[in-house]
PDB file of C-alpha atoms in Angstrom:
ATOM      1  CA  MET A  13     110.129 110.126  67.762  1.00 51.00           C
ATOM      2  CA  ALA A  14     108.295 107.114  66.969  1.00 48.00           C
ATOM      3  CA  VAL A  15     111.125 105.531  64.757  1.00 43.00           C
ATOM      4  CA  ALA A  16     113.203 106.270  67.468  1.00 52.00           C
ATOM      5  CA  THR A  17     112.138 104.936  70.227  1.00 56.00           C
ATOM      6  CA  ALA A  18     109.973 101.973  68.567  1.00 60.00           C
ATOM      7  CA  GLY A  19     111.844 100.203  71.131  1.00 65.00           C
ATOM      8  CA  CYS A  20     112.758  95.936  71.778  1.00 73.00           C
ATOM      9  CA  GLU A  21     111.336  93.327  73.382  1.00 52.00           C
ATOM     10  CA  ALA A  22     112.809  90.104  74.882  1.00 47.00           C
ATOM     11  CA  PRO A  23     113.007  87.489  72.186  1.00 50.00           C
ATOM     12  CA  PRO A  24     115.085  83.527  73.350  1.00 45.00           C
ATOM     13  CA  ALA A  25     118.941  83.925  73.871  1.00 41.00           C
ATOM     14  CA  ASP A  26     118.814  83.199  70.058  1.00 40.00           C
ATOM     15  CA  GLY A  27     117.804  85.880  68.836  1.00 41.00           C
ATOM     16  CA  SER A  28     114.424  84.094  67.526  1.00 41.00           C
ATOM     17  CA  SER A  29     110.562  85.069  68.445  1.00 42.00           C
ATOM     18  CA  PRO A  30     109.977  83.757  72.681  1.00 41.00           C
ATOM     19  CA  PRO A  31     107.221  80.627  71.365  1.00 39.00           C
ATOM     20  CA  PRO A  32     104.500  80.272  74.179  1.00 40.00           C
ATOM     21  CA  ALA A  33     104.302  78.830  76.807  1.00 37.00           C
ATOM     22  CA  PRO A  34     102.691  74.792  77.025  1.00 37.00           C
ATOM     23  CA  PRO A  35      99.692  75.859  79.417  1.00 38.00           C
ATOM     24  CA  GLY A  36     100.376  73.569  82.709  1.00 37.00           C
ATOM     25  CA  ALA A  37     103.834  74.424  82.236  1.00 37.00           C
ATOM     26  CA  THR A  38     106.155  75.155  85.707  1.00 38.00           C
ATOM     27  CA  PRO A  39     108.621  77.185  85.052  1.00 39.00           C
ATOM     28  CA  ASN A  40     112.234  75.326  85.889  1.00 43.00           C
ATOM     29  CA  ASP A  41     113.963  79.195  86.846  1.00 49.00           C
ATOM     30  CA  ASP A  42     111.426  79.268  90.221  1.00 57.00           C
ATOM     31  CA  ASP A  43     110.291  82.782  89.210  1.00 52.00           C
ATOM     32  CA  LYS A  44     106.731  83.169  87.747  1.00 51.00           C
ATOM     33  CA  PRO A  45     104.376  81.572  88.641  1.00 46.00           C
ATOM     34  CA  VAL A  46     101.836  79.428  85.715  1.00 42.00           C
ATOM     35  CA  ALA A  47      98.460  78.252  85.510  1.00 42.00           C
ATOM     36  CA  ARG A  48      98.887  74.536  86.456  1.00 41.00           C
ATOM     37  CA  ARG A  49      95.886  71.865  84.953  1.00 39.00           C
ATOM     38  CA  SER A  50      93.477  71.055  88.195  1.00 37.00           C
ATOM     39  CA  SER A  51      93.798  67.459  88.603  1.00 37.00           C
ATOM     40  CA  SER A  52      90.879  66.591  89.177  1.00 38.00           C
ATOM     41  CA  PRO A  53      88.581  63.251  87.456  1.00 38.00           C
ATOM     42  CA  LYS A  54      85.934  64.910  85.626  1.00 40.00           C
ATOM     43  CA  ALA A  55      82.198  63.935  86.396  1.00 39.00           C
ATOM     44  CA  THR A  56      80.980  61.027  84.450  1.00 38.00           C
ATOM     45  CA  PRO A  57      77.331  61.164  83.470  1.00 37.00           C
ATOM     46  CA  SER A  58      74.995  58.577  84.932  1.00 38.00           C
ATOM     47  CA  SER A  59      73.927  55.624  81.644  1.00 37.00           C
ATOM     48  CA  ALA A  60      70.979  54.934  82.700  1.00 36.00           C
ATOM     49  CA  SER A  61      67.942  55.871  81.271  1.00 36.00           C
ATOM     50  CA  PRO A  62      65.741  57.547  82.831  1.00 38.00           C
ATOM     51  CA  THR A  63      62.490  55.787  81.977  1.00 38.00           C
ATOM     52  CA  ALA A  64      63.841  52.896  83.498  1.00 38.00           C
ATOM     53  CA  THR A  65      61.753  50.899  85.348  1.00 38.00           C
ATOM     54  CA  ALA A  66      61.861  50.227  89.365  1.00 39.00           C
ATOM     55  CA  THR A  67      62.332  46.171  89.280  1.00 39.00           C
ATOM     56  CA  THR A  68      61.272  44.874  92.905  1.00 39.00           C
ATOM     57  CA  GLU A  69      64.295  41.794  93.051  1.00 40.00           C
ATOM     58  CA  PRO A  70      65.404  42.519  95.946  1.00 41.00           C
ATOM     59  CA  SER A  71      68.751  45.265  95.520  1.00 42.00           C
ATOM     60  CA  ALA A  72      72.352  42.844  95.656  1.00 42.00           C
ATOM     61  CA  THR A  73      74.544  43.785  98.621  1.00 42.00           C
ATOM     62  CA  PRO A  74      77.799  45.820  98.042  1.00 41.00           C
ATOM     63  CA  THR A  75      80.642  44.647  97.661  1.00 42.00           C
ATOM     64  CA  PRO A  76      82.319  46.031 101.507  1.00 41.00           C
ATOM     65  CA  SER A  77      85.579  48.090 100.032  1.00 41.00           C
ATOM     66  CA  GLU A  78      89.013  47.776 100.876  1.00 41.00           C
ATOM     67  CA  PRO A  79      89.914  49.902 104.571  1.00 39.00           C
ATOM     68  CA  SER A  80      92.349  52.550 102.477  1.00 39.00           C
ATOM     69  CA  THR A  81      95.615  53.383 103.505  1.00 40.00           C
ATOM     70  CA  LYS A  82      95.799  56.719 105.663  1.00 46.00           C
ATOM     71  CA  PRO A  83      99.536  58.685 104.041  1.00 44.00           C
ATOM     72  CA  ASP A  84     102.004  58.962 106.833  1.00 51.00           C
ATOM     73  CA  PRO A  85     101.430  62.377 108.719  1.00 52.00           C
ATOM     74  CA  GLN A  86     105.629  62.502 108.402  1.00 57.00           C
ATOM     75  CA  SER A  87     105.829  62.654 104.595  1.00 62.00           C
ATOM     76  CA  THR A  88     102.337  64.420 103.795  1.00 74.00           C
ATOM     77  CA  PRO A  89     103.956  67.592 102.115  1.00 82.00           C
ATOM     78  CA  LEU A  90     103.863  70.412 103.918  1.00 90.00           C
ATOM     79  CA  ILE A  91     105.176  72.960 101.510  1.00 92.00           C
ATOM     80  CA  ALA A  92     104.075  71.832  97.594  1.00 87.00           C
ATOM     81  CA  SER A  93     105.624  72.211  94.440  1.00 88.00           C
ATOM     82  CA  GLY A  94     103.221  74.503  92.491  1.00 89.00           C
ATOM     83  CA  THR A  95     103.056  77.032  95.509  1.00 89.00           C
ATOM     84  CA  GLN A  96     104.436  79.713  96.458  1.00 86.00           C
ATOM     85  CA  GLY A  97     104.030  83.167  99.300  1.00 88.00           C
ATOM     86  CA  GLU A  98     106.542  83.307 102.526  1.00 92.00           C
ATOM     87  CA  ARG A  99     106.486  80.109 103.724  1.00 94.00           C
ATOM     88  CA  VAL A 100     107.836  79.244 100.703  1.00 93.00           C
ATOM     89  CA  ARG A 101     109.930  81.834 100.895  1.00 92.00           C
ATOM     90  CA  GLU A 102     111.616  81.122 103.799  1.00 96.00           C
ATOM     91  CA  LEU A 103     112.293  78.106 102.636  1.00 97.00           C
ATOM     92  CA  GLN A 104     114.396  79.360  99.751  1.00 94.00           C
ATOM     93  CA  ALA A 105     116.031  81.446 102.732  1.00 95.00           C
ATOM     94  CA  ARG A 106     116.870  78.438 104.468  1.00 97.00           C
ATOM     95  CA  LEU A 107     118.501  75.836 101.969  1.00 97.00           C
ATOM     96  CA  ARG A 108     120.543  78.805 100.887  1.00 94.00           C
ATOM     97  CA  GLN A 109     122.236  79.040 103.644  1.00 95.00           C
ATOM     98  CA  ILE A 110     124.123  75.866 104.225  1.00 95.00           C
ATOM     99  CA  GLY A 111     124.242  76.048 100.852  1.00 94.00           C
ATOM    100  CA  HIS A 112     121.730  73.786  98.911  1.00 95.00           C
ATOM    101  CA  PHE A 113     119.781  77.157  96.794  1.00 92.00           C
ATOM    102  CA  ASP A 114     121.755  79.387  95.238  1.00 84.00           C
ATOM    103  CA  ARG A 115     119.944  82.495  93.697  1.00 81.00           C
ATOM    104  CA  SER A 116     117.523  84.970  96.058  1.00 81.00           C
ATOM    105  CA  PRO A 117     114.391  83.296  97.326  1.00 87.00           C
ATOM    106  CA  THR A 118     111.223  84.496  95.191  1.00 82.00           C
ATOM    107  CA  GLY A 119     108.349  82.654  97.115  1.00 86.00           C
ATOM    108  CA  TYR A 120     107.220  80.558  93.596  1.00 88.00           C
ATOM    109  CA  TYR A 121     108.138  76.746  94.545  1.00 92.00           C
ATOM    110  CA  GLY A 122     109.842  75.975  91.333  1.00 89.00           C
ATOM    111  CA  GLY A 123     112.022  72.830  89.857  1.00 90.00           C
ATOM    112  CA  VAL A 124     114.872  75.279  91.064  1.00 90.00           C
ATOM    113  CA  THR A 125     113.224  74.588  95.091  1.00 93.00           C
ATOM    114  CA  ALA A 126     112.668  71.284  94.312  1.00 94.00           C
ATOM    115  CA  ALA A 127     116.262  70.415  93.116  1.00 94.00           C
ATOM    116  CA  ALA A 128     118.105  72.415  96.918  1.00 95.00           C
ATOM    117  CA  VAL A 129     114.671  70.277  98.841  1.00 96.00           C
ATOM    118  CA  ARG A 130     115.841  66.686  97.148  1.00 96.00           C
ATOM    119  CA  SER A 131     119.575  67.553  97.566  1.00 97.00           C
ATOM    120  CA  PHE A 132     119.378  68.748 101.325  1.00 97.00           C
ATOM    121  CA  GLN A 133     116.758  64.937 101.361  1.00 97.00           C
ATOM    122  CA  THR A 134     119.759  63.161 100.068  1.00 97.00           C
ATOM    123  CA  LYS A 135     122.376  64.417 101.955  1.00 96.00           C
ATOM    124  CA  ARG A 136     120.787  64.322 105.673  1.00 95.00           C
ATOM    125  CA  GLY A 137     119.623  60.789 104.537  1.00 96.00           C
ATOM    126  CA  LEU A 138     115.605  61.774 103.723  1.00 96.00           C
ATOM    127  CA  ALA A 139     113.809  60.329 100.795  1.00 94.00           C
ATOM    128  CA  ALA A 140     114.337  62.800  98.243  1.00 95.00           C
ATOM    129  CA  THR A 141     111.040  63.425  96.893  1.00 94.00           C
ATOM    130  CA  GLY A 142     111.342  67.836  96.529  1.00 95.00           C
ATOM    131  CA  GLU A 143     108.626  67.443  98.786  1.00 95.00           C
ATOM    132  CA  THR A 144     109.816  69.750 101.771  1.00 96.00           C
ATOM    133  CA  ASP A 145     107.421  67.612 104.212  1.00 95.00           C
ATOM    134  CA  THR A 146     107.740  67.488 107.696  1.00 95.00           C
ATOM    135  CA  VAL A 147     109.707  65.295 108.815  1.00 95.00           C
ATOM    136  CA  THR A 148     112.096  67.809 106.020  1.00 96.00           C
ATOM    137  CA  TRP A 149     110.887  70.952 107.222  1.00 96.00           C
ATOM    138  CA  GLN A 150     111.981  70.472 111.087  1.00 96.00           C
ATOM    139  CA  ARG A 151     115.867  68.780 110.007  1.00 96.00           C
ATOM    140  CA  LEU A 152     116.434  72.022 108.647  1.00 97.00           C
ATOM    141  CA  LEU A 153     114.926  74.222 110.545  1.00 97.00           C
ATOM    142  CA  GLY A 154     117.296  72.379 112.996  1.00 96.00           C
ATOM    143  CA  MET A 155     120.751  72.980 110.912  1.00 96.00           C
ATOM    144  CA  THR A 156     119.261  77.408 109.994  1.00 96.00           C
ATOM    145  CA  ARG A 157     117.892  80.415 111.524  1.00 96.00           C
ATOM    146  CA  PRO A 158     115.674  82.615 110.920  1.00 96.00           C
ATOM    147  CA  PRO A 159     116.280  84.174 107.816  1.00 95.00           C
ATOM    148  CA  THR A 160     116.643  88.134 108.149  1.00 93.00           C
ATOM    149  CA  ALA A 161     114.973  90.313 105.820  1.00 88.00           C
ATOM    150  CA  SER A 162     117.240  91.031 104.005  1.00 82.00           C
ATOM    151  CA  GLU A 163     117.760  87.493 103.314  1.00 89.00           C
ATOM    152  CA  LEU A 164     113.503  87.659 102.201  1.00 89.00           C
ATOM    153  CA  ARG A 165     114.402  90.522 100.114  1.00 83.00           C
ATOM    154  CA  PRO A 166     118.359  90.476  98.265  1.00 81.00           C
ATOM    155  CA  PRO A 167     117.419  93.583  96.113  1.00 78.00           C
ATOM    156  CA  THR A 168     119.819  91.533  93.251  1.00 83.00           C
ATOM    157  CA  THR A 169     119.789  87.904  92.470  1.00 78.00           C
ATOM    158  CA  LEU A 170     123.866  88.720  92.050  1.00 77.00           C
ATOM    159  CA  PRO A 171     125.588  91.498  94.429  1.00 79.00           C
ATOM    160  CA  ALA A 172     125.745  94.807  92.590  1.00 82.00           C
ATOM    161  CA  ALA A 173     129.609  95.790  90.104  1.00 84.00           C
ATOM    162  CA  LYS A 174     131.175  98.341  92.156  1.00 90.00           C
ATOM    163  CA  PRO A 175     130.536 101.238  90.582  1.00 95.00           C
ATOM    164  CA  ASP A 176     132.170 103.027  87.151  1.00 97.00           C
ATOM    165  CA  LYS A 177     133.575 106.087  88.591  1.00 97.00           C
ATOM    166  CA  ARG A 178     131.271 107.629  85.808  1.00 98.00           C
ATOM    167  CA  CYS A 179     128.571 107.111  87.972  1.00 98.00           C
ATOM    168  CA  MET A 180     129.751 108.655  91.304  1.00 97.00           C
ATOM    169  CA  THR A 181     127.929 112.397  90.674  1.00 97.00           C
ATOM    170  CA  GLY A 182     124.796 113.709  89.566  1.00 98.00           C
ATOM    171  CA  ARG A 183     121.658 111.187  89.273  1.00 98.00           C
ATOM    172  CA  VAL A 184     122.333 108.170  87.166  1.00 98.00           C
ATOM    173  CA  LEU A 185     121.185 104.683  85.987  1.00 98.00           C
ATOM    174  CA  CYS A 186     124.446 102.475  87.248  1.00 98.00           C
ATOM    175  CA  ILE A 187     124.035  99.419  84.899  1.00 98.00           C
ATOM    176  CA  SER A 188     126.333  96.368  84.340  1.00 97.00           C
ATOM    177  CA  LYS A 189     126.707  94.359  81.999  1.00 96.00           C
ATOM    178  CA  ASN A 190     129.021  91.913  84.034  1.00 94.00           C
ATOM    179  CA  SER A 191     126.915  91.222  87.300  1.00 94.00           C
ATOM    180  CA  ARG A 192     123.403  91.791  85.318  1.00 95.00           C
ATOM    181  CA  THR A 193     122.337  95.254  87.633  1.00 96.00           C
ATOM    182  CA  LEU A 194     121.413  98.334  87.323  1.00 97.00           C
ATOM    183  CA  SER A 195     121.657 100.877  90.553  1.00 96.00           C
ATOM    184  CA  TRP A 196     120.315 104.389  91.014  1.00 97.00           C
ATOM    185  CA  MET A 197     122.387 106.423  92.731  1.00 97.00           C
ATOM    186  CA  ILE A 198     121.823 110.123  93.321  1.00 98.00           C
ATOM    187  CA  ASP A 199     125.697 111.564  93.944  1.00 97.00           C
ATOM    188  CA  GLY A 200     128.270 108.242  94.620  1.00 96.00           C
ATOM    189  CA  ARG A 201     125.314 106.319  96.887  1.00 95.00           C
ATOM    190  CA  ILE A 202     123.404 103.779  95.455  1.00 94.00           C
ATOM    191  CA  VAL A 203     119.432 104.054  96.133  1.00 94.00           C
ATOM    192  CA  SER A 204     118.360 101.095  95.205  1.00 93.00           C
ATOM    193  CA  SER A 205     119.170  98.123  92.717  1.00 93.00           C
ATOM    194  CA  MET A 206     117.584  95.540  90.376  1.00 94.00           C
ATOM    195  CA  ASP A 207     118.594  92.678  88.326  1.00 94.00           C
ATOM    196  CA  VAL A 208     118.469  93.503  84.722  1.00 97.00           C
ATOM    197  CA  ARG A 209     119.389  91.377  81.027  1.00 97.00           C
ATOM    198  CA  PHE A 210     120.062  92.343  77.659  1.00 98.00           C
ATOM    199  CA  GLY A 211     120.586  92.220  74.660  1.00 96.00           C
ATOM    200  CA  SER A 212     121.037  89.483  72.316  1.00 94.00           C
ATOM    201  CA  GLN A 213     124.036  88.265  70.377  1.00 92.00           C
ATOM    202  CA  TYR A 214     122.830  89.996  67.018  1.00 93.00           C
ATOM    203  CA  THR A 215     120.785  92.956  68.968  1.00 95.00           C
ATOM    204  CA  PRO A 216     123.654  93.775  71.941  1.00 97.00           C
ATOM    205  CA  THR A 217     122.642  97.254  74.654  1.00 98.00           C
ATOM    206  CA  ARG A 218     125.136  99.522  73.757  1.00 98.00           C
ATOM    207  CA  GLU A 219     127.174 100.749  76.287  1.00 98.00           C
ATOM    208  CA  GLY A 220     128.797 103.427  76.962  1.00 98.00           C
ATOM    209  CA  THR A 221     127.405 107.035  78.649  1.00 98.00           C
ATOM    210  CA  PHE A 222     123.208 108.086  78.191  1.00 98.00           C
ATOM    211  CA  SER A 223     120.999 110.184  79.583  1.00 98.00           C
ATOM    212  CA  VAL A 224     117.253 109.837  78.901  1.00 98.00           C
ATOM    213  CA  PHE A 225     115.919 111.772  76.405  1.00 98.00           C
ATOM    214  CA  TRP A 226     112.460 109.841  77.387  1.00 98.00           C
ATOM    215  CA  LYS A 227     109.844 108.422  79.055  1.00 98.00           C
ATOM    216  CA  SER A 228     107.299 106.458  78.218  1.00 97.00           C
ATOM    217  CA  ARG A 229     104.582 104.658  81.360  1.00 97.00           C
ATOM    218  CA  HIS A 230     103.270 102.515  78.945  1.00 97.00           C
ATOM    219  CA  HIS A 231     105.516 102.237  75.531  1.00 97.00           C
ATOM    220  CA  VAL A 232     104.632  99.662  73.208  1.00 95.00           C
ATOM    221  CA  SER A 233     107.417  98.467  70.960  1.00 92.00           C
ATOM    222  CA  THR A 234     106.136  99.996  66.965  1.00 88.00           C
ATOM    223  CA  ILE A 235     108.462  96.984  65.978  1.00 88.00           C
ATOM    224  CA  TYR A 236     107.353  94.046  67.641  1.00 86.00           C
ATOM    225  CA  HIS A 237     104.710  94.365  69.349  1.00 90.00           C
ATOM    226  CA  THR A 238     105.287  93.660  72.560  1.00 92.00           C
ATOM    227  CA  ALA A 239     104.105  95.521  76.122  1.00 95.00           C
ATOM    228  CA  MET A 240     107.002  97.951  77.455  1.00 97.00           C
ATOM    229  CA  PRO A 241     105.668  99.167  80.801  1.00 97.00           C
ATOM    230  CA  TYR A 242     108.015 101.762  82.288  1.00 98.00           C
ATOM    231  CA  ALA A 243     109.889 102.276  79.526  1.00 98.00           C
ATOM    232  CA  MET A 244     112.646 105.499  79.805  1.00 98.00           C
ATOM    233  CA  PHE A 245     115.157 105.239  76.145  1.00 98.00           C
ATOM    234  CA  PHE A 246     118.018 106.767  76.575  1.00 98.00           C
ATOM    235  CA  SER A 247     120.378 105.382  73.054  1.00 98.00           C
ATOM    236  CA  GLY A 248     117.797 105.233  70.493  1.00 96.00           C
ATOM    237  CA  GLY A 249     114.702 102.917  71.095  1.00 95.00           C
ATOM    238  CA  GLN A 250     116.201 100.724  73.118  1.00 97.00           C
ATOM    239  CA  ALA A 251     115.940 101.595  77.107  1.00 98.00           C
ATOM    240  CA  VAL A 252     115.448 100.517  80.126  1.00 98.00           C
ATOM    241  CA  HIS A 253     111.550  98.643  81.157  1.00 98.00           C
ATOM    242  CA  TYR A 254     109.850  96.540  82.674  1.00 96.00           C
ATOM    243  CA  SER A 255     109.526  92.382  81.291  1.00 95.00           C
ATOM    244  CA  ALA A 256     106.813  89.867  81.349  1.00 91.00           C
ATOM    245  CA  ASP A 257     109.572  88.049  80.360  1.00 90.00           C
ATOM    246  CA  PHE A 258     112.448  88.730  82.227  1.00 90.00           C
ATOM    247  CA  ALA A 259     109.733  88.079  84.696  1.00 86.00           C
ATOM    248  CA  ALA A 260     109.264  84.834  83.916  1.00 80.00           C
ATOM    249  CA  ARG A 261     111.918  82.679  82.025  1.00 82.00           C
ATOM    250  CA  GLY A 262     114.786  85.076  84.099  1.00 84.00           C
ATOM    251  CA  TYR A 263     117.506  84.342  81.860  1.00 89.00           C
ATOM    252  CA  ALA A 264     116.544  82.312  79.742  1.00 88.00           C
ATOM    253  CA  GLY A 265     115.804  85.101  77.316  1.00 90.00           C
ATOM    254  CA  ALA A 266     117.249  88.632  76.440  1.00 94.00           C
ATOM    255  CA  SER A 267     116.485  91.185  74.593  1.00 95.00           C
ATOM    256  CA  HIS A 268     116.701  93.098  71.162  1.00 94.00           C
ATOM    257  CA  GLY A 269     118.677  96.112  72.823  1.00 96.00           C
ATOM    258  CA  CYS A 270     116.457  97.234  75.807  1.00 97.00           C
ATOM    259  CA  VAL A 271     117.398  96.524  79.484  1.00 98.00           C
ATOM    260  CA  ASN A 272     115.178  94.355  80.763  1.00 97.00           C
ATOM    261  CA  VAL A 273     114.040  94.744  84.363  1.00 96.00           C
ATOM    262  CA  ARG A 274     112.186  91.190  86.043  1.00 91.00           C
ATOM    263  CA  ASP A 275     110.761  93.229  89.058  1.00 90.00           C
ATOM    264  CA  GLU A 276     107.748  95.648  88.354  1.00 91.00           C
ATOM    265  CA  ARG A 277     107.498  97.191  91.810  1.00 90.00           C
ATOM    266  CA  LYS A 278     111.460  97.700  91.884  1.00 93.00           C
ATOM    267  CA  ILE A 279     111.067  99.581  88.189  1.00 95.00           C
ATOM    268  CA  ALA A 280     108.189 101.441  89.516  1.00 96.00           C
ATOM    269  CA  SER A 281     109.111 103.718  91.780  1.00 96.00           C
ATOM    270  CA  LEU A 282     112.412 104.087  90.032  1.00 97.00           C
ATOM    271  CA  PHE A 283     110.635 105.548  87.172  1.00 98.00           C
ATOM    272  CA  ALA A 284     108.766 107.574  89.380  1.00 98.00           C
ATOM    273  CA  GLN A 285     112.481 109.199  90.145  1.00 98.00           C
ATOM    274  CA  VAL A 286     113.941 109.161  87.596  1.00 98.00           C
ATOM    275  CA  LYS A 287     113.419 112.119  85.595  1.00 98.00           C
ATOM    276  CA  GLU A 288     114.568 113.269  81.732  1.00 98.00           C
ATOM    277  CA  GLY A 289     117.611 114.809  81.477  1.00 98.00           C
ATOM    278  CA  ASP A 290     119.644 111.811  84.287  1.00 98.00           C
ATOM    279  CA  LYS A 291     122.574 110.113  83.261  1.00 98.00           C
ATOM    280  CA  VAL A 292     123.238 106.299  81.485  1.00 98.00           C
ATOM    281  CA  VAL A 293     125.996 104.482  82.497  1.00 98.00           C
ATOM    282  CA  VAL A 294     125.670 101.036  80.527  1.00 98.00           C
ATOM    283  CA  TYR A 295     129.809  99.117  81.008  1.00 97.00           C
ATOM    284  CA  GLY A 296     131.310  95.513  80.740  1.00 93.00           C
TER     285      GLY A 296
END
């Protein structure tokens, strides 16, 4: 069992080991925030000698500083790159309504969101900064409607594929390589769907009909020494499991044959429902 379920985890698409993320880097696919370095300057220690004596000479009159220029409130970012939260998710959903954001909202303001904002600003004749200032936000509100719950949190980035006929009976993990989605189905009804990615060209995910033969909540690959939480093994060392790398880098990487899930909350719920013996169908 230890050998058969050694496991797999995500290398880059070329099959090499993924490089560590550079400090302060911001992901360009808006999947997951990365810690950013502070831009505040460090305090400079005083060079005055502790033994210096006070002088009796009158102190020089300080030179008046130049008056500071107050920033234009219209151009002050309301939502800036690197932030995250529900307001970012709403921004992304509204941009998607009018064709400037081509994926599901993530709630993180990364490079893709900045590019979408810049595109919107350019088309509307606004300063193309990529930051959402008051003018940009008000213009966007005027052109869109409040997003629905499904628009704010679609089940998958791409529409789930039509289920394979082998998925229409029983309890099935129905996994489409074409749509890159997994649908958990019971007697032909889709209970939940989620984004997935697969093995690289040299370590492909096997296609066919299988069954879950082992579940391991806190699994760690004995080959690659990487975490595989919520692992549900279906073919040798290949399993459906959560991938922190997928959550962080999106489709920029690939697995060593496993089916990676990017949404930890969804796979946690799936793991609790799936039983050993449930069917797994992987198809192109």
